[in-house]
């Protein structure tokens, strides 16, 4: 049955990858919670993933907030519903756009960097060298990055939320002629704790996934510069897709009864 | 470690070691013994499984079958905790140096001291500078990044890193590859000196015969996944083995045929 063979082959290949990633995840997480820990490495990764991502996340958030205000104004003025703009901006930013756009931007920056760095360490035998120096590469390389991703992304998204709402505020007040006090009051009144919390939970999930993909593809890269390049691409693509997928799942968990 | 019969347990004892990657049988029944304090050099062409053999002994690769004993203890069936303990006995100089390029030179050298022996960083730094001096590097290089060093200096730093934790067994993977002949000779001398000072057992792999003659007490040749000859280094020129003859004289004609694809 030559027709069915390719289907079977690709199905098996698909589940092989799922299995590999699952084992890698289990193994990595188990090393995140068992000593020894490497606080110096964790601090370094927090700086790298969190602090140095601030400019790109901030810029993404401010323009998103601005565009959001502008677009909802052109749409909503047709129904004389301009007063809903503060509501729209704060709900969209905190629930969806803040975490997803920050996640995607950080995936492009951080997943790629992690995959390239760990991949290069793999092909230049630095990972083997770690092992011969009695240092588990999962503990020294992977765990600090996962922990940093898990904790820094919510912080980044919190900043993105604030800057995004600020972007909407600036456009509404300075080009659409809103009263600043009313705008802020409306924003504050409409905003619900659950909106922000769900966004931060998403951020933590994205942070874990995007560092995990960087580590997985970097750790398993083979064959010199080309292999590392391939790993980098795969890391960013798989991280982005997992962000969209998990975004849907988390949204379902939070907002459907 | 002497038993009743006066038989010394070899530092490393390998029995019928086999490893295949896909259809390619890289190690096809390796038998090898290395006595304590001995320096064995394994010679053989590229792609004959020399690196795979070392990585099996260290535990970076798991063999398909066979036995590897370190100090009389079987290592192939070890669990993680035991393997960690055995790993403390090892030091390895990698072919490309494999220095951590995110760390300055001194932290590379002091890596084992800080992570494993839990030495305080200032103390570890002092010690790293002493070890750098042993391999002929001045204190100024301590704060440089590995990428700022020449190939020969990187090899020296890598050697310093591998001897820093005073291992009992040293592995050298093509120590002179990529170096000019003079630097190669300098590195060989440093290897001989460090191994002697540590009183370590050494296992090297190389295809550089000049280097093999300088480092080795004993030489073994690997071909087709097996050890086909072994003997004292001064016996190598009258081995009576056609493969060895061809290899040490670098002849294109002989029993060894170049394989493009295995």
Coordinates of C-alpha atoms in Angstrom, one line a residue:
Chain A
X1 CA 0.0 0.0 0.0
X2 CA 2.4 2.8 -1.2
X3 CA -0.3 5.3 -0.6
X4 CA -0.5 4.8 3.2
X5 CA 3.2 4.5 3.8
X6 CA 3.9 8.2 3.8
X7 CA 1.0 8.9 6.1
X8 CA 2.2 6.4 8.5
X9 CA 5.7 7.6 8.3
X10 CA 4.9 11.2 9.0
X11 CA 2.5 10.3 11.8
X12 CA 5.2 8.3 13.5
X13 CA 7.7 11.1 13.0
X14 CA 5.2 13.6 14.5
X15 CA 4.7 11.5 17.6
X16 CA 8.4 10.9 17.9
X17 CA 9.0 14.6 18.1
X18 CA 6.2 15.1 20.6
X19 CA 7.7 12.3 22.7
X20 CA 11.2 13.8 22.5
X21 CA 10.0 17.2 23.5
X22 CA 7.9 15.8 26.4
X23 CA 10.9 13.8 27.7
X24 CA 13.2 16.8 27.4
X25 CA 10.6 19.0 29.2
X26 CA 10.2 16.5 32.1
X27 CA 14.0 16.1 32.4
X28 CA 14.5 19.9 32.3
X29 CA 11.8 20.6 34.9
X30 CA 13.1 17.9 37.2
X31 CA 16.5 19.7 37.2
X32 CA 14.8 23.1 37.8
X33 CA 13.5 21.9 41.2
X34 CA 16.4 19.8 42.4
X35 CA 19.7 21.2 43.8
X36 CA 22.4 22.2 43.1
X37 CA 21.1 25.5 41.7
X38 CA 23.2 28.1 39.9
X39 CA 22.0 31.5 41.2
X40 CA 24.6 33.4 39.3
X41 CA 23.4 31.8 36.0
X42 CA 19.8 32.5 36.9
X43 CA 20.5 36.1 37.6
X44 CA 22.4 36.5 34.4
X45 CA 19.5 35.0 32.4
X46 CA 17.0 37.1 34.2
X47 CA 19.0 40.2 33.1
X48 CA 19.3 38.8 29.6
X49 CA 15.7 37.7 29.1
X50 CA 13.9 40.3 31.3
X51 CA 15.9 43.6 31.4
X52 CA 17.3 43.6 27.9
X53 CA 13.9 42.8 26.4
X54 CA 12.4 45.9 27.9
X55 CA 13.0 48.3 25.0
X56 CA 11.5 46.0 22.3
X57 CA 8.6 45.0 24.5
X58 CA 8.0 48.7 25.5
X59 CA 8.0 49.9 21.9
X60 CA 5.7 47.1 20.8
X61 CA 3.3 47.9 23.6
X62 CA 3.2 51.7 23.1
X63 CA 2.5 51.5 19.4
X64 CA -0.1 48.7 19.9
X65 CA -1.9 50.8 22.4
X66 CA -1.8 53.9 20.1
X67 CA -3.1 52.0 17.1
X68 CA -5.8 50.3 19.2
X69 CA -7.2 53.7 20.3
X70 CA -7.1 55.1 16.8
X71 CA -8.7 52.0 15.2
X72 CA -11.5 51.7 17.8
X73 CA -12.2 55.4 17.4
X74 CA -12.7 55.2 13.7
X75 CA -14.9 52.1 14.1
X76 CA -16.9 53.1 17.2
X77 CA -17.6 56.7 16.2
X78 CA -20.0 55.3 13.6
X79 CA -22.2 54.1 16.5
X80 CA -21.4 57.1 18.7
X81 CA -19.7 54.7 21.1
X82 CA -16.4 56.5 21.5
X83 CA -16.7 56.4 25.3
X84 CA -16.0 52.6 25.1
X85 CA -12.4 53.3 23.9
X86 CA -10.7 53.2 27.3
X87 CA -12.5 50.0 28.0
X88 CA -11.5 48.4 24.7
X89 CA -7.9 49.4 25.1
X90 CA -7.4 48.2 28.6
X91 CA -9.2 44.9 28.1
X92 CA -7.5 44.1 24.8
X93 CA -4.0 45.0 26.1
X94 CA -4.2 43.2 29.4
X95 CA -6.0 40.1 28.2
X96 CA -4.5 39.5 24.8
X97 CA -2.2 41.9 23.1
X98 CA 0.2 42.5 25.9
X99 CA 1.0 38.9 26.6
X100 CA 0.8 37.6 23.0
X101 CA 2.8 40.4 21.4
X102 CA 5.4 40.6 24.2
X103 CA 5.6 36.8 24.0
X104 CA 6.2 36.9 20.2
X105 CA 8.7 39.7 20.4
X106 CA 10.7 37.9 23.2
X107 CA 10.4 34.6 21.3
X108 CA 12.1 36.3 18.3
X109 CA 14.8 37.8 20.6
X110 CA 15.4 35.2 23.3
X111 CA 14.5 31.8 21.8
X112 CA 16.8 32.6 18.8
X113 CA 19.6 33.7 21.1
X114 CA 19.2 30.7 23.4
X115 CA 19.1 28.2 20.5
X116 CA 22.2 29.8 18.8
X117 CA 24.2 29.9 22.1
X118 CA 23.4 26.4 23.3
X119 CA 23.6 25.1 19.7
X120 CA 27.1 26.6 19.3
X121 CA 28.1 25.1 22.7
X122 CA 26.9 21.7 21.5
X123 CA 28.8 21.7 18.2
X124 CA 32.0 23.1 19.8
X125 CA 31.8 20.3 22.5
X126 CA 31.4 22.9 25.3
X127 CA 28.4 20.9 26.5
X128 CA 30.5 17.7 26.7
X129 CA 33.2 19.8 28.5
X130 CA 30.6 20.8 31.1
X131 CA 29.8 17.1 31.7
X132 CA 33.5 16.2 32.1
X133 CA 33.7 19.0 34.7
X134 CA 31.0 17.3 36.7
X135 CA 28.4 19.9 35.9
X136 CA 25.1 18.8 34.5
X137 CA 24.3 20.8 31.4
X138 CA 20.5 20.6 32.2
X139 CA 21.2 22.3 35.6
X140 CA 23.8 24.8 34.4
X141 CA 22.4 25.8 31.0
X142 CA 18.7 24.9 30.7
X143 CA 17.2 25.2 34.2
X144 CA 18.4 28.9 34.7
X145 CA 16.9 29.9 31.3
X146 CA 13.6 28.2 32.0
X147 CA 13.3 29.7 35.5
X148 CA 14.2 33.2 34.1
X149 CA 11.7 32.9 31.3
X150 CA 9.0 31.8 33.7
X151 CA 9.5 34.7 36.1
X152 CA 10.6 37.5 33.8
X153 CA 7.8 37.3 31.2
X154 CA 5.0 38.2 33.6
X155 CA 7.1 41.2 34.7
X156 CA 7.7 42.2 31.1
X157 CA 4.0 41.9 30.4
X158 CA 3.1 44.0 33.4
X159 CA 5.3 46.7 32.0
X160 CA 3.8 46.2 28.6
X161 CA 0.2 46.5 30.0
X162 CA 1.1 49.8 31.6
X163 CA 2.8 51.2 28.5
X164 CA 0.1 49.9 26.2
X165 CA -2.6 51.6 28.1
X166 CA -0.5 54.7 28.2
X167 CA -0.2 54.6 24.4
X168 CA -4.0 54.5 24.1
X169 CA -4.3 57.3 26.6
X170 CA -1.8 59.5 24.7
X171 CA -3.6 59.1 21.4
X172 CA -7.0 59.5 22.9
X173 CA -6.1 62.7 24.8
X174 CA -3.8 64.4 22.3
X175 CA -5.4 63.5 19.0
X176 CA -8.9 62.4 19.7
X177 CA -9.7 65.1 22.3
X178 CA -10.6 62.9 25.2
X179 CA -10.6 64.4 28.7
X180 CA -7.6 62.9 30.5
X181 CA -9.3 62.5 33.9
X182 CA -12.4 60.8 32.4
X183 CA -10.2 58.5 30.3
X184 CA -8.2 57.4 33.3
X185 CA -11.2 57.0 35.4
X186 CA -13.0 54.9 32.8
X187 CA -9.9 52.8 32.3
X188 CA -9.6 52.2 36.1
X189 CA -13.3 51.4 36.4
X190 CA -13.5 49.0 33.5
X191 CA -10.3 47.1 34.4
X192 CA -10.8 43.9 36.2
X193 CA -8.3 41.9 38.3
X194 CA -9.0 38.8 36.2
X195 CA -8.1 40.5 33.0
X196 CA -4.6 41.3 34.3
X197 CA -4.1 38.1 36.1
X198 CA -5.1 35.9 33.1
X199 CA -2.6 38.0 31.0
X200 CA 0.2 37.4 33.5
X201 CA -0.5 33.7 33.7
X202 CA -0.3 33.6 29.9
X203 CA 3.0 35.4 30.1
X204 CA 4.4 32.9 32.5
X205 CA 3.3 30.0 30.2
X206 CA 4.8 31.8 27.1
X207 CA 8.0 32.5 29.0
X208 CA 8.4 28.9 29.8
X209 CA 7.6 27.7 26.3
X210 CA 9.8 30.1 24.5
X211 CA 12.9 29.4 26.6
X212 CA 12.1 25.7 26.4
X213 CA 12.0 25.8 22.6
X214 CA 15.3 27.7 22.5
X215 CA 16.9 25.2 24.8
X216 CA 15.4 22.1 23.1
X217 CA 16.5 23.1 19.6
X218 CA 19.9 24.4 20.7
X219 CA 20.6 21.3 22.8
X220 CA 19.7 18.9 20.0
X221 CA 21.4 20.8 17.2
X222 CA 23.9 18.9 15.0
X223 CA 26.4 19.5 12.3
X224 CA 28.1 22.9 12.5
X225 CA 27.0 26.3 11.5
X226 CA 24.2 25.1 9.3
X227 CA 22.8 23.0 12.1
X228 CA 22.8 25.9 14.5
X229 CA 21.1 28.1 12.0
X230 CA 18.4 25.5 11.5
X231 CA 18.0 25.2 15.3
X232 CA 17.6 28.9 15.6
X233 CA 14.9 29.0 13.0
X234 CA 13.1 26.0 14.4
X235 CA 13.2 27.5 17.9
X236 CA 11.5 30.8 16.9
X237 CA 8.9 29.1 14.7
X238 CA 8.0 26.5 17.2
X239 CA 8.0 29.0 20.1
X240 CA 5.6 31.3 18.2
X241 CA 3.2 28.5 17.3
X242 CA 3.2 27.2 20.8
X243 CA 2.4 30.7 22.1
X244 CA -0.7 30.9 19.9
X245 CA -1.7 27.4 20.8
X246 CA -1.3 27.8 24.5
X247 CA -2.9 31.2 24.3
X248 CA -6.1 29.6 23.1
X249 CA -5.9 26.9 25.8
X250 CA -5.3 29.3 28.7
X251 CA -8.1 31.6 27.4
X252 CA -10.5 28.7 27.4
X253 CA -9.5 27.8 30.9
X254 CA -10.0 31.3 32.2
X255 CA -13.0 32.6 30.3
X256 CA -15.4 29.8 29.5
X257 CA -17.6 28.2 32.0
Chain B
X1 CA 45.2 -2.0 44.6
X2 CA 46.9 -5.3 44.7
X3 CA 45.2 -8.7 44.9
X4 CA 46.7 -11.8 46.4
X5 CA 48.4 -12.9 43.2
X6 CA 50.1 -9.5 43.0
X7 CA 48.0 -8.6 40.0
X8 CA 47.4 -4.9 39.7
X9 CA 43.9 -3.9 38.8
X10 CA 44.2 -1.8 35.6
X11 CA 43.1 1.8 35.8
X12 CA 40.9 1.3 32.8
X13 CA 39.8 -2.1 31.5
X14 CA 37.6 -2.4 28.4
X15 CA 36.1 -5.7 27.2
X16 CA 34.4 -6.3 23.9
X17 CA 33.0 -2.8 23.6
X18 CA 30.6 -2.3 20.8
X19 CA 28.8 0.8 19.5
X20 CA 27.0 1.3 16.2
X21 CA 25.4 4.5 14.8
X22 CA 22.6 3.3 12.5
X23 CA 24.1 0.7 10.2
X24 CA 27.7 1.8 10.8
X25 CA 29.5 -0.4 13.4
X26 CA 32.0 2.1 14.8
X27 CA 33.4 0.1 17.7
X28 CA 33.3 -3.6 16.9
X29 CA 34.7 -5.4 20.0
X30 CA 37.4 -3.2 21.6
X31 CA 39.6 -4.8 24.2
X32 CA 42.0 -2.5 26.0
X33 CA 43.8 -2.2 29.3
X34 CA 45.5 0.8 30.7
X35 CA 47.7 0.5 33.8
X36 CA 47.8 3.1 36.5
X37 CA 50.2 5.9 35.6
X38 CA 50.6 4.7 32.1
X39 CA 50.2 7.0 29.0
X40 CA 48.5 5.2 26.2
X41 CA 48.1 6.8 22.8
X42 CA 45.6 5.4 20.3
X43 CA 46.4 6.0 16.7
X44 CA 44.1 5.6 13.7
X45 CA 42.7 7.3 10.7
X46 CA 39.9 9.8 10.8
X47 CA 36.5 8.3 11.3
X48 CA 37.8 5.1 12.9
X49 CA 36.0 5.6 16.1
X50 CA 38.8 7.1 18.3
X51 CA 36.7 9.9 19.6
X52 CA 33.7 7.6 20.1
X53 CA 35.9 5.3 22.2
X54 CA 36.9 8.1 24.5
X55 CA 33.4 9.4 24.8
X56 CA 32.2 5.9 25.7
X57 CA 34.8 5.7 28.5
X58 CA 33.8 9.1 29.9
X59 CA 30.2 8.3 29.6
X60 CA 29.2 10.9 27.1
X61 CA 28.0 8.1 24.8
X62 CA 26.4 4.9 26.0
X63 CA 27.8 1.7 24.4
X64 CA 25.6 -0.9 22.8
X65 CA 27.3 -3.7 24.7
X66 CA 30.6 -4.6 26.4
X67 CA 32.3 -3.6 29.7
X68 CA 34.2 -0.6 30.8
X69 CA 35.9 -0.8 34.3
X70 CA 37.5 2.1 36.0
X71 CA 39.6 1.1 39.0
X72 CA 37.9 -2.3 38.8
X73 CA 34.3 -0.8 38.9
X74 CA 31.9 -1.4 36.1
X75 CA 30.8 2.0 34.7
X76 CA 28.4 1.1 31.9
X77 CA 25.6 0.2 34.2
X78 CA 26.1 3.0 36.7
X79 CA 23.4 5.4 37.8
X80 CA 23.7 9.1 37.8
X81 CA 25.1 9.7 41.3
X82 CA 27.8 7.1 40.9
X83 CA 28.7 8.3 37.5
X84 CA 29.1 11.8 39.0
X85 CA 31.6 10.4 41.5
X86 CA 33.6 8.7 38.7
X87 CA 33.5 11.9 36.6
X88 CA 35.5 13.6 39.3
X89 CA 38.4 11.4 38.4
X90 CA 38.4 12.5 34.8
X91 CA 40.0 15.5 33.0
X92 CA 39.6 16.0 29.3
X93 CA 41.3 18.2 26.7
X94 CA 39.0 18.6 23.8
X95 CA 40.1 18.8 20.2
X96 CA 38.8 22.4 19.7
X97 CA 39.6 23.4 23.2
X98 CA 35.8 23.7 24.0
X99 CA 36.4 26.7 26.3
X100 CA 33.3 28.4 27.6
X101 CA 33.2 31.6 25.5
X102 CA 30.8 33.3 27.9
X103 CA 33.4 33.2 30.7
X104 CA 36.8 34.9 31.0
X105 CA 39.9 32.7 30.9
X106 CA 40.4 32.4 34.7
X107 CA 36.8 31.3 35.2
X108 CA 37.3 28.6 32.6
X109 CA 40.3 27.3 34.4
X110 CA 38.6 27.6 37.8
X111 CA 35.3 26.1 36.6
X112 CA 35.8 22.8 38.3
X113 CA 37.2 24.5 41.4
X114 CA 34.2 26.7 41.8
X115 CA 31.4 24.4 40.8
X116 CA 32.7 21.1 42.1
X117 CA 35.1 21.8 44.9
X118 CA 33.0 24.9 46.0
X119 CA 36.0 27.1 46.3
X120 CA 35.3 30.8 47.0
X121 CA 35.7 32.9 43.8
X122 CA 38.7 35.1 44.9
X123 CA 40.6 32.0 46.1
X124 CA 39.7 30.1 42.9
X125 CA 41.0 33.0 40.8
X126 CA 44.4 32.9 42.6
X127 CA 44.6 29.2 42.0
X128 CA 43.6 29.6 38.3
X129 CA 46.5 32.1 37.8
X130 CA 48.9 29.6 39.4
X131 CA 47.7 26.9 37.0
X132 CA 47.9 29.2 34.1
X133 CA 51.6 29.8 35.0
X134 CA 52.1 26.0 35.0
X135 CA 51.1 25.9 31.3
X136 CA 53.3 29.0 30.5
X137 CA 50.6 31.7 30.5
X138 CA 51.1 35.1 32.2
X139 CA 48.5 36.4 34.7
X140 CA 47.4 39.1 32.2
X141 CA 45.5 36.5 30.1
X142 CA 43.3 35.7 33.1
X143 CA 40.8 38.4 32.4
X144 CA 40.7 38.0 28.6
X145 CA 37.9 36.2 26.8
X146 CA 38.8 32.9 25.2
X147 CA 38.0 34.3 21.7
X148 CA 40.8 36.9 22.2
X149 CA 43.4 34.1 22.3
X150 CA 45.3 32.3 19.6
X151 CA 44.7 28.6 18.9
X152 CA 47.8 27.6 20.8
X153 CA 47.0 29.7 23.8
X154 CA 43.4 28.3 23.8
X155 CA 44.8 24.8 23.9
X156 CA 47.0 25.8 26.9
X157 CA 44.0 27.3 28.7
X158 CA 42.0 24.2 28.0
X159 CA 44.9 22.1 29.3
X160 CA 45.0 24.2 32.4
X161 CA 41.2 23.8 32.9
X162 CA 41.5 20.0 32.6
X163 CA 44.3 19.7 35.1
X164 CA 42.9 22.2 37.6
X165 CA 40.8 19.6 39.5
X166 CA 43.8 17.2 39.7
X167 CA 42.2 14.3 37.9
X168 CA 43.4 10.8 38.1
X169 CA 42.7 10.0 34.5
X170 CA 43.4 12.5 31.6
X171 CA 42.0 12.2 28.1
X172 CA 43.5 14.1 25.2
X173 CA 41.5 14.3 22.0
X174 CA 43.8 15.2 19.1
X175 CA 45.9 17.6 21.2
X176 CA 48.1 18.9 18.4
X177 CA 45.5 19.2 15.6
X178 CA 45.3 22.7 14.2
X179 CA 48.6 23.8 15.7
X180 CA 51.9 24.6 14.0
X181 CA 54.6 21.9 14.6
X182 CA 56.4 24.0 17.1
X183 CA 53.3 24.8 19.1
X184 CA 52.3 21.1 18.8
X185 CA 55.6 20.1 20.4
X186 CA 55.2 22.7 23.2
X187 CA 51.7 21.3 24.0
X188 CA 53.0 17.8 23.9
X189 CA 55.7 18.7 26.4
X190 CA 53.2 20.4 28.6
X191 CA 51.0 17.3 28.5
X192 CA 53.8 15.0 29.4
X193 CA 54.9 17.4 32.3
X194 CA 51.4 17.8 33.7
X195 CA 50.5 14.1 33.5
X196 CA 53.8 13.3 35.3
X197 CA 53.2 16.0 38.0
X198 CA 49.7 14.7 38.6
X199 CA 50.8 11.1 38.5
X200 CA 47.8 10.6 36.3
X201 CA 46.9 7.9 33.8
X202 CA 46.6 9.3 30.3
X203 CA 44.7 8.2 27.2
X204 CA 45.3 10.2 24.1
X205 CA 44.0 9.8 20.6
X206 CA 45.8 11.3 17.6
X207 CA 46.8 10.8 14.0
X208 CA 49.9 12.9 14.5
X209 CA 52.8 10.3 14.8
X210 CA 55.3 12.9 16.0
X211 CA 53.0 13.8 18.8
X212 CA 52.2 10.1 19.6
X213 CA 56.0 9.3 20.0
X214 CA 56.4 12.2 22.4
X215 CA 53.4 11.5 24.6
X216 CA 53.1 7.7 24.7
X217 CA 54.5 5.0 26.9
X218 CA 52.4 2.5 24.8
X219 CA 50.7 2.8 21.5
X220 CA 47.6 1.1 20.2
X221 CA 46.2 1.2 16.7
X222 CA 42.5 1.2 16.1
X223 CA 41.2 0.1 12.7
X224 CA 37.8 -1.2 11.6
X225 CA 36.4 -0.8 15.1
X226 CA 39.0 -3.1 16.7
X227 CA 42.4 -2.6 18.3
X228 CA 44.7 -4.3 15.7
X229 CA 48.0 -3.7 17.4
X230 CA 49.4 -2.5 20.6
X231 CA 52.9 -2.3 22.0
X232 CA 55.6 -0.1 23.6
X233 CA 56.3 3.2 21.8
X234 CA 59.8 2.1 20.8
X235 CA 58.5 -1.1 19.2
X236 CA 56.3 0.7 16.8
X237 CA 58.8 0.8 14.0
X238 CA 59.1 -3.0 14.0
X239 CA 55.5 -3.8 14.6
X240 CA 55.4 -6.3 11.8
X241 CA 51.8 -5.2 11.1
X242 CA 51.1 -3.9 7.6
X243 CA 48.4 -1.5 8.8
X244 CA 50.7 0.1 11.4
X245 CA 53.5 0.3 8.9
X246 CA 51.3 2.1 6.4
X247 CA 49.9 4.4 9.0
X248 CA 53.1 5.5 10.7
X249 CA 54.8 6.1 7.4
X250 CA 51.8 7.8 5.9
X251 CA 51.7 5.7 2.7
X252 CA 48.8 6.0 0.3
X253 CA 49.2 2.4 -0.8
X254 CA 48.6 -0.4 1.7
X255 CA 45.9 -2.5 3.4
X256 CA 44.0 0.6 4.7
X257 CA 41.7 1.9 2.0
X258 CA 40.1 5.4 2.2
X259 CA 36.4 5.1 2.8
X260 CA 34.3 7.9 1.6
X261 CA 31.2 6.5 2.9
X262 CA 31.0 3.9 5.7

